[in-house]
């Protein structure tokens, strides 16, 4: 199956700093990638859809100035959590769907802890 | 808006059969998918239904009724390793998104 790689897997940062999370599709080109946030024992909440070469589409209630998404190439999307606060601590996970396919491939996820 | 509702928890005995339901409301519909997620891990794809009916893949089967906005995942011959969270998922208008259901935590007991 296709592989999506996400980095880093864990990160601890201080309040007020920014953290960048990378999501790479290793063996296919992904014009669209999805970013999710997941709290313990809860579902995956779609934050935004990352579109290669254009602006991301954010879901209602997600601050686009706080969660910056860049999809500069067909294999890389990044999510930057700016001015992080403890309430931003969560599990962030990306996914991509191969063109024409129906199966979403997920990265390993990033556990962010803001102290 | 998008809404996919599932029971929050299900417990079943090893070797038994369990059904996990999903009712959905989406603006636009492009089929229903099912994913499994173990604690701390990433979701993995199980099945996809674009049309009404039953899709079978080994011990797992998935059913869709578009007229009822309803689907289910059927797990047979349950094994302890099947203990995980299960999510239905659907794409909404424009298909440029993928929304997940509320999730069902399955616990398999001996």
Short mmCIF file of C-alpha atoms in Angstrom, two decimals:
data_model
loop_
_atom_site.label_atom_id
_atom_site.label_comp_id
_atom_site.label_asym_id
_atom_site.label_seq_id
_atom_site.Cartn_x
_atom_site.Cartn_y
_atom_site.Cartn_z
CA UNK A 1 0.00 0.00 0.00
CA UNK A 2 0.94 3.62 -0.31
CA UNK A 3 3.03 5.21 2.40
CA UNK A 4 2.52 8.53 4.09
CA UNK A 5 5.24 9.65 6.44
CA UNK A 6 4.72 12.22 9.19
CA UNK A 7 7.41 13.90 11.23
CA UNK A 8 8.02 14.38 14.09
CA UNK A 9 6.17 11.67 15.96
CA UNK A 10 6.41 13.51 19.27
CA UNK A 11 7.24 17.07 20.14
CA UNK A 12 7.26 19.07 23.34
CA UNK A 13 7.39 22.83 23.07
CA UNK A 14 7.04 25.85 25.28
CA UNK A 15 3.98 28.07 25.27
CA UNK A 16 4.25 30.82 22.71
CA UNK A 17 6.54 28.97 20.34
CA UNK A 18 5.67 27.51 16.94
CA UNK A 19 5.87 23.91 15.83
CA UNK A 20 6.01 22.59 12.29
CA UNK A 21 4.72 19.13 11.37
CA UNK A 22 5.57 17.57 8.02
CA UNK A 23 3.51 15.11 6.03
CA UNK A 24 5.01 13.38 3.01
CA UNK A 25 3.52 10.99 0.51
CA UNK A 26 6.43 8.71 -0.31
CA UNK A 27 5.28 6.79 -3.35
CA UNK A 28 2.50 8.80 -4.93
CA UNK A 29 1.68 12.39 -5.71
CA UNK A 30 -0.95 13.87 -3.46
CA UNK A 31 -2.69 16.97 -4.73
CA UNK A 32 -4.82 16.90 -1.61
CA UNK A 33 -3.91 16.07 1.97
CA UNK A 34 -6.07 16.20 5.07
CA UNK A 35 -5.06 17.35 8.54
CA UNK A 36 -6.84 16.02 11.59
CA UNK A 37 -6.75 16.58 15.31
CA UNK A 38 -7.63 13.85 17.75
CA UNK A 39 -8.13 14.11 21.50
CA UNK A 40 -7.84 11.00 23.68
CA UNK A 41 -10.66 8.51 23.13
CA UNK A 42 -12.31 10.80 20.59
CA UNK A 43 -12.75 10.83 16.85
CA UNK A 44 -10.59 12.44 14.20
CA UNK A 45 -11.70 16.01 13.65
CA UNK A 46 -10.96 17.35 10.18
CA UNK A 47 -9.10 20.64 10.56
CA UNK A 48 -8.34 21.49 6.97
CA UNK A 49 -7.81 20.19 3.50
CA UNK A 50 -4.43 21.02 2.06
CA UNK A 51 -4.37 21.70 -1.68
CA UNK A 52 -1.12 21.68 -3.64
CA UNK A 53 -0.35 25.09 -5.07
CA UNK A 54 -3.34 26.85 -3.53
CA UNK A 55 -4.77 27.89 -0.21
CA UNK A 56 -5.93 25.31 2.26
CA UNK A 57 -9.62 24.88 2.99
CA UNK A 58 -10.27 25.17 6.70
CA UNK A 59 -13.20 23.67 8.54
CA UNK A 60 -15.49 25.86 10.58
CA UNK A 61 -14.01 26.83 13.91
CA UNK A 62 -10.39 26.22 12.92
CA UNK A 63 -8.23 29.34 13.07
CA UNK A 64 -6.30 29.57 9.84
CA UNK A 65 -3.87 32.10 11.27
CA UNK A 66 -3.01 29.76 14.09
CA UNK A 67 -2.77 26.55 12.10
CA UNK A 68 -0.78 27.46 9.01
CA UNK A 69 -0.85 24.94 6.21
CA UNK A 70 1.50 24.91 3.27
CA UNK A 71 1.34 22.41 0.42
CA UNK A 72 4.21 23.51 -1.75
CA UNK A 73 4.79 20.28 -3.63
CA UNK A 74 2.88 17.20 -4.68
CA UNK A 75 4.50 15.15 -1.94
CA UNK A 76 4.75 17.50 1.03
CA UNK A 77 2.27 19.35 3.20
CA UNK A 78 3.19 21.09 6.44
CA UNK A 79 1.12 22.19 9.40
CA UNK A 80 2.56 24.89 11.64
CA UNK A 81 0.97 25.47 15.02
CA UNK A 82 1.80 29.08 15.80
CA UNK A 83 2.03 30.61 19.26
CA UNK A 84 1.22 27.27 20.82
CA UNK A 85 -0.75 27.07 24.05
CA UNK A 86 -1.30 24.10 26.37
CA UNK A 87 -4.81 23.65 24.96
CA UNK A 88 -3.22 22.94 21.57
CA UNK A 89 -1.73 19.77 23.03
CA UNK A 90 -3.20 16.94 21.00
CA UNK A 91 -2.55 14.21 18.46
CA UNK A 92 -2.27 15.64 14.95
CA UNK A 93 -2.44 13.30 11.98
CA UNK A 94 -2.37 13.75 8.24
CA UNK A 95 -3.69 11.64 5.41
CA UNK A 96 -3.70 11.55 1.65
CA UNK A 97 -5.74 9.77 -0.97
CA UNK A 98 -4.06 8.51 -4.10
CA UNK A 99 -5.59 10.07 -7.22
CA UNK A 100 -8.68 8.17 -8.28
CA UNK A 101 -8.61 6.05 -5.16
CA UNK A 102 -10.95 5.75 -2.20
CA UNK A 103 -8.55 4.67 0.53
CA UNK A 104 -6.97 7.31 2.75
CA UNK A 105 -3.40 6.60 3.85
CA UNK A 106 -2.38 8.07 7.17
CA UNK A 107 0.85 9.32 8.59
CA UNK A 108 2.00 8.01 11.94
CA UNK A 109 0.67 11.07 13.73
CA UNK A 110 2.37 13.70 15.88
CA UNK A 111 1.75 13.96 19.60
CA UNK A 112 2.18 17.61 20.52
CA UNK A 113 2.61 18.63 24.13
CA UNK A 114 2.76 22.33 24.94
CA UNK A 115 4.16 23.15 28.36
CA UNK B 1 -22.82 20.11 7.78
CA UNK B 2 -21.51 16.62 8.16
CA UNK B 3 -22.61 14.16 10.81
CA UNK B 4 -21.74 10.48 11.16
CA UNK B 5 -23.04 8.85 14.30
CA UNK B 6 -21.85 5.57 15.79
CA UNK B 7 -22.37 3.79 19.10
CA UNK B 8 -19.59 4.80 21.46
CA UNK B 9 -18.71 1.36 22.83
CA UNK B 10 -19.34 -2.27 22.02
CA UNK B 11 -18.16 -5.35 23.91
CA UNK B 12 -18.21 -8.84 22.40
CA UNK B 13 -16.84 -12.27 23.12
CA UNK B 14 -13.94 -13.81 21.24
CA UNK B 15 -15.22 -15.88 18.32
CA UNK B 16 -18.52 -14.03 18.13
CA UNK B 17 -19.93 -11.65 15.52
CA UNK B 18 -20.39 -7.94 16.11
CA UNK B 19 -22.07 -5.23 14.05
CA UNK B 20 -21.08 -1.57 14.28
CA UNK B 21 -23.64 0.85 12.87
CA UNK B 22 -23.16 4.24 11.27
CA UNK B 23 -25.88 6.73 10.39
CA UNK B 24 -24.84 9.75 8.41
CA UNK B 25 -25.96 13.14 7.22
CA UNK B 26 -23.72 14.72 4.64
CA UNK B 27 -24.17 17.39 2.05
CA UNK B 28 -23.16 15.35 -0.93
CA UNK B 29 -22.20 11.71 -0.60
CA UNK B 30 -19.47 9.73 -2.28
CA UNK B 31 -19.53 6.44 -0.45
CA UNK B 32 -18.86 5.17 3.06
CA UNK B 33 -15.51 3.91 4.30
CA UNK B 34 -14.47 2.10 7.46
CA UNK B 35 -11.20 2.45 9.36
CA UNK B 36 -9.64 0.69 12.33
CA UNK B 37 -7.44 2.47 14.84
CA UNK B 38 -5.52 0.87 17.68
CA UNK B 39 -4.59 3.04 20.65
CA UNK B 40 -1.71 5.35 19.79
CA UNK B 41 -1.67 4.28 16.17
CA UNK B 42 -2.84 5.62 12.83
CA UNK B 43 -6.15 4.61 11.26
CA UNK B 44 -5.99 1.85 8.69
CA UNK B 45 -8.45 1.32 5.89
CA UNK B 46 -10.83 -1.63 6.12
CA UNK B 47 -13.46 -1.26 3.43
CA UNK B 48 -15.42 1.04 1.16
CA UNK B 49 -18.99 0.97 -0.13
CA UNK B 50 -19.94 3.18 -3.03
CA UNK B 51 -23.17 1.35 -3.83
CA UNK B 52 -25.89 -0.26 -1.76
CA UNK B 53 -25.24 -3.76 -0.56
CA UNK B 54 -22.68 -5.86 1.20
CA UNK B 55 -18.94 -5.88 0.58
CA UNK B 56 -17.00 -8.78 2.06
CA UNK B 57 -13.29 -8.85 2.80
CA UNK B 58 -12.29 -11.86 4.84
CA UNK B 59 -13.66 -11.62 8.38
CA UNK B 60 -14.89 -8.08 7.74
CA UNK B 61 -17.98 -7.08 5.80
CA UNK B 62 -19.50 -3.67 5.26
CA UNK B 63 -23.02 -2.76 4.25
CA UNK B 64 -24.51 0.42 2.85
CA UNK B 65 -28.06 1.64 2.32
CA UNK B 66 -28.00 5.06 0.68
CA UNK B 67 -31.76 5.46 0.92
CA UNK B 68 -31.54 5.02 4.70
CA UNK B 69 -28.26 6.96 5.09
CA UNK B 70 -27.01 3.98 7.02
CA UNK B 71 -24.20 1.52 6.96
CA UNK B 72 -22.58 -1.04 9.18
CA UNK B 73 -19.36 -2.93 9.65
CA UNK B 74 -19.66 -6.62 10.50
CA UNK B 75 -16.78 -8.39 12.16
CA UNK B 76 -16.90 -12.17 12.31
CA UNK B 77 -14.88 -14.72 14.29
CA UNK B 78 -13.72 -11.99 16.61
CA UNK B 79 -10.16 -12.12 17.83
CA UNK B 80 -8.58 -10.33 20.77
CA UNK B 81 -6.51 -8.25 18.35
CA UNK B 82 -9.74 -6.80 16.94
CA UNK B 83 -10.07 -4.70 20.10
CA UNK B 84 -9.69 -1.18 18.70
CA UNK B 85 -11.67 1.86 17.68
CA UNK B 86 -13.64 1.70 14.43
CA UNK B 87 -14.67 4.73 12.43
CA UNK B 88 -16.96 5.19 9.48
CA UNK B 89 -15.97 8.00 7.13
CA UNK B 90 -17.51 9.85 4.23
CA UNK B 91 -16.63 12.57 1.78
CA UNK B 92 -18.94 15.56 1.49
CA UNK B 93 -19.74 18.05 -1.22
CA UNK B 94 -16.98 18.34 -3.78
CA UNK B 95 -15.33 15.23 -2.32
CA UNK B 96 -12.37 17.41 -1.27
CA UNK B 97 -12.63 16.34 2.33
CA UNK B 98 -13.00 13.21 4.45
CA UNK B 99 -15.09 13.31 7.61
CA UNK B 100 -14.99 10.66 10.30
CA UNK B 101 -17.76 9.28 12.46
CA UNK B 102 -17.86 9.56 16.22
CA UNK B 103 -16.11 6.20 16.54
CA UNK B 104 -16.91 2.93 18.26
CA UNK B 105 -14.56 1.40 20.75
CA UNK B 106 -14.73 -2.38 20.44
CA UNK B 107 -13.55 -4.53 23.32
CA UNK B 108 -13.20 -8.24 22.70
CA UNK B 109 -13.28 -10.37 25.83
CA UNK B 110 -12.25 -14.01 26.27
#
